[in-house]
């Protein structure tokens, strides 16, 4: 590690939802906390950021949060010297004056595009390749991923130890759930549900409501609430609301701060997640999961879904594999969830063991922050 701190500028435009800021905020904190870097995080929408980090003051142009120098990305760029490493998250366009500053810097900065996560094969071939140039400043692709030859996944140094400790401590779990107003019946299975709008929800809830085991579903405020309301036949659902229908309890949670969301995932028996960051965090939770992938034009997201399924289901029995494929495909097509859910429940034990094994296997890879630092050290 060089003696002087590596300086980073991470640029994030919030396209929609929380994934862009979710990933960059996590990365920025880890670079500071574990790699002693100086990080400026430029964000164009502090309101989205505030949902993940409630201490944020959305009126401030500059503020420190957990050691990260958080900047409001101004519409009118103010001349700023470029950092040693410049990350354009998810192909966002840097201010042209900043690119000038990169080009005029005595030591040319390393310029990276941090891409979206995909399990597709081509990622390995593209990770680390040169992209465009601005004058003499070369940009490189940096791809997160699940396999050797990619940039890995975001994972804080002690994450798995913290998770395992928490999961082995029923008191800590109870206290956490209590702090969110959750009282789980002793025999109820706990499910968290973070998803986009989904026409398959009603059939899933029907099945849970008429199921043999009581189920308690926790729904953080967000896009799926409309479907939940329709199923319950109510309006104006908000955090704190709790409804019971037959064997199903549905409870609306506030959108919690990012580190608390981990505890929620760790506390549940099954997690429905979406997008990118919650999807990765559910894998680190070591519990069975269901992924609602972010929909893209021409259904290209379905290739990503299949690529992940092919990787994730390796090592499962043929029946459990088929059940997982069926469940994930039904959910992502907004189809009837009844049969696929019941089928996947038959393999719950195997899927639970597999989720832990997958998590441990993924943790053998270098994490994304460490891989970025290494990429820079190799490059200079
Ligand atoms: O919000 P998302 O749907 O984000 C998406 C995806 O990243 C997608 O790939 C991208 O193209 C699109 O945004 C623009 O899902 P994701 O990625 O899981 O991000 C949610 C973040 O919100 C994640 O960091 C976890 C966090 N979160 C909380 O902090 N508290 C909560 O209560 C919940 C439910 C989530």
Short mmCIF file of C-alpha atoms and ligand atoms in Angstrom, two decimals:
data_model
loop_
_atom_site.label_atom_id
_atom_site.label_comp_id
_atom_site.label_asym_id
_atom_site.label_seq_id
_atom_site.Cartn_x
_atom_site.Cartn_y
_atom_site.Cartn_z
CA UNK A 1 0.00 0.00 0.00
CA UNK A 2 1.50 3.43 -0.88
CA UNK A 3 2.16 5.76 2.06
CA UNK A 4 0.06 8.62 0.71
CA UNK A 5 -3.63 8.00 0.60
CA UNK A 6 -5.12 7.20 -2.78
CA UNK A 7 -7.67 9.84 -3.70
CA UNK A 8 -10.87 8.73 -5.41
CA UNK A 9 -13.73 10.56 -7.08
CA UNK A 10 -16.84 8.44 -7.51
CA UNK A 11 -19.57 9.90 -9.70
CA UNK A 12 -23.13 8.67 -9.33
CA UNK A 13 -26.23 9.71 -11.21
CA UNK A 14 -29.39 8.30 -9.71
CA UNK A 15 -31.20 6.93 -12.76
CA UNK A 16 -34.14 5.59 -10.78
CA UNK A 17 -34.62 3.50 -7.66
CA UNK A 18 -31.78 3.03 -5.17
CA UNK A 19 -29.27 0.70 -6.79
CA UNK A 20 -26.92 3.34 -8.19
CA UNK A 21 -26.55 5.18 -4.92
CA UNK A 22 -26.76 1.93 -2.95
CA UNK A 23 -23.69 0.51 -4.67
CA UNK A 24 -21.59 3.68 -4.77
CA UNK A 25 -22.29 4.59 -1.13
CA UNK A 26 -21.30 1.11 -0.03
CA UNK A 27 -18.13 1.19 -2.13
CA UNK A 28 -17.15 4.68 -0.96
CA UNK A 29 -17.46 3.71 2.70
CA UNK A 30 -15.47 0.56 2.26
CA UNK A 31 -12.63 2.31 0.45
CA UNK A 32 -12.36 4.73 3.37
CA UNK A 33 -12.82 2.23 6.17
CA UNK A 34 -10.71 -0.66 4.87
CA UNK A 35 -8.27 0.82 2.37
CA UNK A 36 -7.55 4.19 3.98
CA UNK A 37 -8.50 6.04 0.81
CA UNK A 38 -9.79 9.59 0.50
CA UNK A 39 -13.11 9.41 -1.27
CA UNK A 40 -15.33 12.10 -2.71
CA UNK A 41 -18.76 10.81 -3.72
CA UNK A 42 -20.55 13.05 -6.22
CA UNK A 43 -24.29 12.41 -6.25
CA UNK A 44 -26.88 14.23 -8.33
CA UNK A 45 -29.87 13.28 -6.17
CA UNK A 46 -29.33 13.56 -2.44
CA UNK A 47 -32.99 12.78 -1.71
CA UNK A 48 -32.62 9.19 -2.92
CA UNK A 49 -29.37 9.00 -0.93
CA UNK A 50 -31.13 10.26 2.21
CA UNK A 51 -33.39 7.17 2.24
CA UNK A 52 -30.31 4.97 2.73
CA UNK A 53 -28.48 7.38 5.01
CA UNK A 54 -30.98 9.48 7.00
CA UNK A 55 -28.24 11.68 8.57
CA UNK A 56 -27.61 13.24 5.20
CA UNK A 57 -28.47 16.94 4.93
CA UNK A 58 -29.92 17.25 1.44
CA UNK A 59 -29.39 21.03 1.39
CA UNK A 60 -25.63 20.87 1.73
CA UNK A 61 -23.23 20.98 -1.16
CA UNK A 62 -20.53 19.28 0.87
CA UNK A 63 -20.65 17.14 3.99
CA UNK A 64 -18.81 14.27 5.67
CA UNK A 65 -20.66 11.02 6.17
CA UNK A 66 -18.83 8.07 7.71
CA UNK A 67 -15.51 9.41 6.49
CA UNK A 68 -16.74 9.97 2.94
CA UNK A 69 -16.64 13.46 1.46
CA UNK A 70 -20.16 13.65 0.03
CA UNK A 71 -20.73 16.23 -2.68
CA UNK A 72 -23.88 17.41 -4.34
CA UNK A 73 -23.03 17.02 -8.04
CA UNK A 74 -23.90 20.55 -9.16
CA UNK A 75 -25.76 21.24 -12.40
CA UNK A 76 -23.17 23.97 -13.05
CA UNK A 77 -19.83 22.26 -12.48
CA UNK A 78 -17.30 24.14 -10.35
CA UNK A 79 -13.64 23.63 -11.35
CA UNK A 80 -12.23 20.80 -9.23
CA UNK A 81 -8.86 19.06 -9.44
CA UNK A 82 -9.12 15.43 -10.53
CA UNK A 83 -8.38 12.54 -8.15
CA UNK A 84 -5.98 9.59 -8.59
CA UNK A 85 -8.81 7.23 -9.46
CA UNK A 86 -12.02 8.37 -11.11
CA UNK A 87 -15.04 6.10 -11.14
CA UNK A 88 -17.96 6.81 -13.41
CA UNK A 89 -20.60 4.54 -11.93
CA UNK A 90 -22.82 2.74 -14.41
CA UNK A 91 -21.56 4.67 -17.44
CA UNK A 92 -22.60 8.09 -16.13
CA UNK A 93 -21.22 11.03 -18.10
CA UNK A 94 -18.59 13.09 -16.28
CA UNK A 95 -18.66 16.91 -16.47
CA UNK A 96 -16.52 17.98 -19.45
CA UNK A 97 -14.55 20.41 -17.28
CA UNK A 98 -13.69 17.53 -14.97
CA UNK A 99 -12.44 15.48 -17.91
CA UNK A 100 -10.25 18.46 -18.84
CA UNK A 101 -8.96 18.43 -15.28
CA UNK A 102 -8.13 14.71 -15.63
CA UNK A 103 -6.24 15.34 -18.86
CA UNK A 104 -4.26 18.26 -17.47
CA UNK A 105 -3.22 16.44 -14.30
CA UNK A 106 0.49 15.82 -13.89
CA UNK A 107 -0.09 12.15 -13.00
CA UNK A 108 -2.76 10.84 -15.30
CA UNK A 109 -5.63 9.42 -13.25
CA UNK A 110 -7.00 5.93 -13.60
CA UNK A 111 -10.47 6.30 -15.11
CA UNK A 112 -12.92 3.44 -14.67
CA UNK A 113 -16.45 2.68 -15.61
CA UNK A 114 -18.02 0.61 -12.86
CA UNK A 115 -20.56 -1.53 -14.69
CA UNK A 116 -23.75 -3.30 -13.70
CA UNK A 117 -23.57 -6.78 -12.25
CA UNK A 118 -24.16 -9.72 -14.54
CA UNK A 119 -23.33 -13.44 -14.42
CA UNK A 120 -23.12 -13.67 -18.19
CA UNK A 121 -19.99 -15.27 -19.68
CA UNK A 122 -18.92 -12.26 -21.74
CA UNK A 123 -18.27 -10.26 -18.58
CA UNK A 124 -15.05 -12.15 -17.93
CA UNK A 125 -13.73 -11.26 -21.37
CA UNK A 126 -14.58 -7.56 -20.98
CA UNK A 127 -13.53 -6.92 -17.40
CA UNK A 128 -10.48 -4.64 -17.29
CA UNK A 129 -10.45 -3.90 -20.99
CA UNK A 130 -9.78 -0.38 -22.28
CA UNK A 131 -12.88 1.58 -23.24
CA UNK A 132 -12.88 5.11 -24.71
CA UNK A 133 -10.14 7.72 -24.36
CA UNK A 134 -10.39 11.40 -23.49
CA UNK A 135 -7.24 12.95 -24.93
CA UNK A 136 -4.54 10.69 -23.46
CA UNK A 137 -6.71 9.53 -20.53
CA UNK A 138 -7.79 5.96 -21.02
CA UNK A 139 -11.00 4.65 -19.55
CA UNK A 140 -11.32 0.98 -18.49
CA UNK A 141 -14.29 -1.31 -17.94
CA UNK A 142 -14.61 -2.68 -14.45
CA UNK A 143 -17.20 -5.43 -14.09
CA UNK A 144 -18.44 -6.89 -10.83
CA UNK A 145 -19.17 -10.58 -11.04
CA UNK A 146 -19.46 -13.98 -9.48
CA UNK A 147 -16.49 -15.71 -11.04
CA UNK A 148 -12.72 -15.50 -11.22
CA UNK A 149 -11.73 -12.99 -13.89
CA UNK A 150 -14.36 -10.43 -12.82
CA UNK A 151 -14.15 -7.62 -10.26
CA UNK A 152 -16.05 -9.63 -7.62
CA UNK A 153 -18.82 -8.42 -5.34
CA UNK A 154 -18.98 -5.73 -2.72
CA UNK A 155 -18.34 -7.37 0.63
CA UNK A 156 -17.03 -5.65 3.74
CA UNK A 157 -14.10 -7.36 5.46
CA UNK A 158 -15.97 -8.73 8.48
CA UNK A 159 -19.40 -9.07 6.90
CA UNK A 160 -19.79 -12.82 7.12
CA UNK A 161 -18.53 -13.02 10.70
CA UNK A 162 -20.98 -10.30 11.73
CA UNK A 163 -23.79 -12.05 9.92
CA UNK A 164 -23.05 -15.45 11.42
CA UNK A 165 -22.77 -13.97 14.92
CA UNK A 166 -26.09 -12.22 14.51
CA UNK A 167 -27.83 -15.32 13.20
CA UNK A 168 -26.53 -17.36 16.11
CA UNK A 169 -27.86 -14.85 18.63
CA UNK A 170 -31.65 -15.15 18.95
CA UNK A 171 -31.71 -12.28 21.43
CA UNK A 172 -30.01 -9.86 19.02
CA UNK A 173 -32.40 -10.92 16.27
CA UNK A 174 -35.45 -10.49 18.50
CA UNK A 175 -34.25 -7.08 19.63
CA UNK A 176 -33.68 -5.94 16.08
CA UNK A 177 -37.09 -7.15 14.93
CA UNK A 178 -38.64 -5.53 17.96
CA UNK A 179 -37.05 -2.20 17.09
CA UNK A 180 -39.05 -2.34 13.85
CA UNK A 181 -42.24 -3.33 15.63
CA UNK A 182 -42.05 -6.93 14.43
CA UNK A 183 -43.30 -9.66 16.72
CA UNK A 184 -42.88 -13.01 15.05
CA UNK A 185 -45.16 -15.84 16.12
CA UNK A 186 -42.94 -18.75 17.29
CA UNK A 187 -43.99 -21.10 14.50
CA UNK A 188 -44.18 -18.51 11.70
CA UNK A 189 -41.73 -18.32 8.82
CA UNK A 190 -40.44 -14.82 8.18
CA UNK A 191 -40.13 -13.47 4.64
CA UNK A 192 -38.89 -10.06 3.49
CA UNK A 193 -40.32 -8.72 0.27
CA UNK A 194 -38.54 -6.02 -1.74
CA UNK A 195 -39.70 -6.07 -5.35
CA UNK A 196 -41.00 -4.06 -8.27
CA UNK A 197 -44.68 -4.17 -9.19
CA UNK A 198 -45.52 -7.83 -9.80
CA UNK A 199 -48.69 -9.45 -11.12
CA UNK A 200 -47.60 -12.73 -9.52
CA UNK A 201 -47.94 -11.36 -6.00
CA UNK A 202 -51.62 -12.16 -5.53
CA UNK A 203 -51.18 -15.86 -6.30
CA UNK A 204 -48.15 -16.06 -4.00
CA UNK A 205 -50.04 -14.40 -1.13
CA UNK A 206 -53.07 -16.64 -1.78
CA UNK A 207 -50.82 -19.66 -1.40
CA UNK A 208 -49.17 -18.34 1.74
CA UNK A 209 -52.54 -17.44 3.27
CA UNK A 210 -53.93 -20.93 2.75
CA UNK A 211 -50.63 -22.66 3.59
CA UNK A 212 -49.97 -25.14 6.37
CA UNK A 213 -47.33 -22.95 8.06
CA UNK A 214 -48.05 -19.43 9.29
CA UNK A 215 -46.10 -16.83 7.32
CA UNK A 216 -45.16 -13.30 8.27
CA UNK A 217 -44.21 -11.15 5.27
CA UNK A 218 -42.33 -7.92 5.85
CA UNK A 219 -42.69 -5.36 3.10
CA UNK A 220 -40.50 -2.24 3.19
CA UNK A 221 -42.32 0.77 1.71
CA UNK A 222 -41.83 0.77 -2.03
CA UNK A 223 -43.09 -0.17 -5.45
CA UNK A 224 -44.73 -3.51 -4.57
CA UNK A 225 -47.10 -1.88 -2.07
CA UNK A 226 -49.73 -1.22 -4.77
CA UNK A 227 -50.06 -4.95 -5.43
CA UNK A 228 -50.11 -5.67 -1.71
CA UNK A 229 -52.92 -3.16 -1.26
CA UNK A 230 -54.93 -4.70 -4.08
CA UNK A 231 -54.55 -8.15 -2.59
CA UNK A 232 -55.56 -6.93 0.86
CA UNK A 233 -58.39 -4.83 -0.57
CA UNK A 234 -57.21 -1.72 1.29
CA UNK A 235 -55.90 1.71 0.35
CA UNK A 236 -53.13 3.94 1.64
CA UNK A 237 -50.92 1.26 3.20
CA UNK A 238 -48.08 2.76 5.17
CA UNK A 239 -45.22 1.77 7.43
CA UNK A 240 -46.48 0.15 10.60
CA UNK A 241 -49.67 -1.29 9.05
CA UNK A 242 -50.28 -4.93 9.77
CA UNK A 243 -52.96 -7.16 8.24
CA UNK A 244 -53.75 -10.79 8.87
CA UNK A 245 -55.52 -12.96 6.34
CA UNK A 246 -55.86 -16.60 7.30
CA UNK A 247 -52.32 -17.86 7.92
CA UNK A 248 -50.59 -14.86 6.36
CA UNK A 249 -49.54 -11.74 8.26
CA UNK A 250 -48.48 -8.84 6.08
CA UNK A 251 -46.57 -6.02 7.76
CA UNK A 252 -45.41 -2.82 6.11
CA UNK A 253 -42.01 -1.61 7.27
CA UNK A 254 -40.39 1.77 6.91
CA UNK A 255 -37.57 1.89 4.38
CA UNK A 256 -34.69 1.33 6.78
CA UNK A 257 -31.11 2.64 6.63
CA UNK A 258 -28.78 0.58 4.50
CA UNK A 259 -26.97 -1.26 7.31
CA UNK A 260 -30.28 -2.11 9.00
CA UNK A 261 -31.50 -3.65 5.78
CA UNK A 262 -28.73 -6.24 6.15
CA UNK A 263 -30.06 -7.15 9.59
CA UNK A 264 -33.51 -7.56 8.11
CA UNK A 265 -32.18 -9.97 5.48
CA UNK A 266 -30.20 -11.87 8.12
CA UNK A 267 -33.34 -12.18 10.26
CA UNK A 268 -35.61 -13.71 7.63
CA UNK A 269 -35.98 -17.30 6.52
CA UNK A 270 -36.46 -16.25 2.93
CA UNK A 271 -35.75 -12.97 1.15
CA UNK A 272 -37.32 -11.60 -2.01
CA UNK A 273 -34.97 -8.94 -3.38
CA UNK A 274 -34.52 -6.94 -6.54
CA UNK A 275 -32.13 -4.91 -8.70
CA UNK A 276 -28.47 -5.28 -7.82
CA UNK A 277 -27.42 -4.33 -4.32
CA UNK A 278 -30.22 -6.00 -2.32
CA UNK A 279 -29.72 -9.05 -4.54
CA UNK A 280 -26.07 -9.29 -3.49
CA UNK A 281 -26.83 -8.60 0.16
CA UNK A 282 -29.39 -11.41 0.20
CA UNK A 283 -26.65 -13.76 -1.02
CA UNK A 284 -24.41 -12.68 1.84
CA UNK A 285 -27.34 -13.38 4.21
CA UNK A 286 -26.87 -17.07 3.44
CA UNK A 287 -30.60 -17.68 3.18
CA UNK A 288 -32.76 -18.81 0.24
CA UNK A 289 -33.75 -15.92 -1.97
CA UNK A 290 -35.91 -14.88 -4.88
CA UNK A 291 -34.63 -12.23 -7.28
CA UNK A 292 -36.81 -9.74 -9.09
CA UNK A 293 -34.44 -8.54 -11.76
CA UNK A 294 -34.53 -4.97 -13.08
CA UNK A 295 -36.40 -5.02 -16.36
CA UNK A 296 -34.55 -3.84 -19.45
CA UNK A 297 -35.45 -3.09 -23.05
CA UNK A 298 -35.93 -6.06 -25.37
CA UNK A 299 -35.98 -8.33 -22.33
CA UNK A 300 -32.18 -8.50 -22.21
CA UNK A 301 -32.54 -8.86 -18.45
CA UNK A 302 -33.89 -12.37 -18.99
CA UNK A 303 -30.49 -13.48 -20.30
CA UNK A 304 -28.95 -12.14 -17.11
CA UNK A 305 -31.50 -14.00 -15.05
CA UNK A 306 -30.77 -17.27 -16.82
CA UNK A 307 -27.01 -16.75 -16.56
CA UNK A 308 -27.27 -16.30 -12.82
CA UNK A 309 -29.63 -19.23 -12.39
CA UNK A 310 -27.27 -21.50 -14.31
CA UNK A 311 -24.44 -20.54 -11.98
CA UNK A 312 -26.38 -20.43 -8.74
CA UNK A 313 -28.16 -23.76 -9.13
CA UNK A 314 -24.97 -25.75 -9.76
CA UNK A 315 -24.65 -28.45 -7.16
CA UNK A 316 -28.37 -28.62 -6.38
CA UNK A 317 -30.30 -31.85 -6.94
CA UNK A 318 -32.14 -31.90 -10.27
CA UNK A 319 -35.48 -31.42 -8.46
CA UNK A 320 -34.35 -28.47 -6.35
CA UNK A 321 -32.76 -26.89 -9.39
CA UNK A 322 -35.94 -27.21 -11.40
CA UNK A 323 -37.98 -25.82 -8.52
CA UNK A 324 -35.67 -22.80 -8.20
CA UNK A 325 -35.71 -22.14 -11.92
CA UNK A 326 -39.49 -22.42 -11.95
CA UNK A 327 -39.98 -20.08 -9.02
CA UNK A 328 -37.61 -17.38 -10.27
CA UNK A 329 -38.94 -17.52 -13.82
CA UNK A 330 -42.56 -17.30 -12.66
CA UNK A 331 -41.83 -14.30 -10.43
CA UNK A 332 -39.97 -12.48 -13.17
CA UNK A 333 -42.73 -13.12 -15.67
CA UNK A 334 -45.42 -12.02 -13.20
CA UNK A 335 -47.02 -15.45 -13.52
CA UNK A 336 -48.93 -17.66 -11.14
CA UNK A 337 -46.68 -18.38 -8.14
CA UNK A 338 -48.78 -21.01 -6.47
CA UNK A 339 -47.33 -24.19 -8.02
CA UNK A 340 -43.73 -22.90 -8.16
CA UNK A 341 -43.84 -21.78 -4.52
CA UNK A 342 -45.21 -25.08 -3.24
CA UNK A 343 -42.68 -26.95 -5.34
CA UNK A 344 -39.75 -24.93 -4.02
CA UNK A 345 -40.94 -25.41 -0.40
CA UNK A 346 -40.45 -29.13 -0.82
CA UNK A 347 -36.72 -28.45 -1.12
CA UNK A 348 -36.47 -25.81 1.54
CA UNK A 349 -33.84 -27.60 3.60
CA UNK A 350 -31.61 -28.26 0.62
CA UNK A 351 -32.03 -24.70 -0.61
CA UNK A 352 -31.17 -23.32 2.83
CA UNK A 353 -27.94 -25.33 2.95
CA UNK A 354 -27.15 -24.36 -0.60
CA UNK A 355 -27.62 -20.65 0.14
CA UNK A 356 -24.99 -20.83 2.87
CA UNK A 357 -22.61 -22.85 0.70
CA UNK A 358 -23.03 -20.40 -2.19
CA UNK A 359 -22.30 -17.49 0.14
CA UNK A 360 -19.11 -19.10 1.44
CA UNK A 361 -17.99 -19.97 -2.07
CA UNK A 362 -18.54 -16.41 -3.26
CA UNK A 363 -16.63 -15.09 -0.27
CA UNK A 364 -13.50 -16.88 -1.56
CA UNK A 365 -13.25 -14.24 -4.31
CA UNK A 366 -11.53 -10.92 -3.66
CA UNK A 367 -14.21 -8.34 -2.89
CA UNK A 368 -14.91 -5.53 -5.30
CA UNK A 369 -13.31 -2.72 -3.28
CA UNK A 370 -10.11 -4.75 -2.79
CA UNK A 371 -10.12 -5.65 -6.49
CA UNK A 372 -10.42 -1.97 -7.45
CA UNK A 373 -7.52 -0.99 -5.22
CA UNK A 374 -5.45 -3.84 -6.65
CA UNK A 375 -6.35 -2.82 -10.18
CA UNK A 376 -5.05 0.67 -9.44
CA UNK A 377 -1.85 -0.60 -7.82
CA UNK A 378 -1.18 -2.85 -10.81
CA UNK A 379 -1.85 0.02 -13.18
CA UNK A 380 0.47 2.67 -11.69
O1 LIG B 1 -33.56 0.08 -5.99
P1 LIG B 1 -33.18 -0.97 -6.97
O2 LIG B 1 -34.29 -1.49 -7.77
O3 LIG B 1 -32.04 -0.46 -7.88
C1 LIG B 1 -31.98 -0.69 -9.25
C2 LIG B 1 -30.94 -1.68 -9.64
O4 LIG B 1 -29.70 -1.38 -9.11
C3 LIG B 1 -30.84 -1.74 -11.14
O5 LIG B 1 -29.85 -2.64 -11.53
C4 LIG B 1 -30.52 -0.38 -11.65
O6 LIG B 1 -30.42 -0.39 -12.99
C5 LIG B 1 -31.61 0.54 -11.20
O7 LIG B 1 -31.69 0.55 -9.80
C6 LIG B 1 -31.37 1.94 -11.68
O8 LIG B 1 -32.56 -2.23 -6.16
P2 LIG B 1 -31.16 -2.42 -5.42
O9 LIG B 1 -30.04 -2.44 -6.39
O10 LIG B 1 -31.35 -3.59 -4.58
O11 LIG B 1 -30.99 -1.14 -4.51
C7 LIG B 1 -31.75 -0.95 -3.35
C8 LIG B 1 -30.89 -0.32 -2.28
O12 LIG B 1 -31.72 0.11 -1.21
C9 LIG B 1 -29.90 -1.29 -1.67
O13 LIG B 1 -28.67 -0.61 -1.42
C10 LIG B 1 -30.53 -1.68 -0.36
C11 LIG B 1 -31.21 -0.42 0.01
N1 LIG B 1 -32.35 -0.54 0.95
C12 LIG B 1 -32.27 0.11 2.15
O14 LIG B 1 -31.26 0.76 2.47
N2 LIG B 1 -33.33 0.03 3.00
C13 LIG B 1 -34.45 -0.67 2.72
O15 LIG B 1 -35.40 -0.72 3.54
C14 LIG B 1 -34.50 -1.36 1.45
C15 LIG B 1 -35.72 -2.17 1.12
C16 LIG B 1 -33.44 -1.28 0.60
#
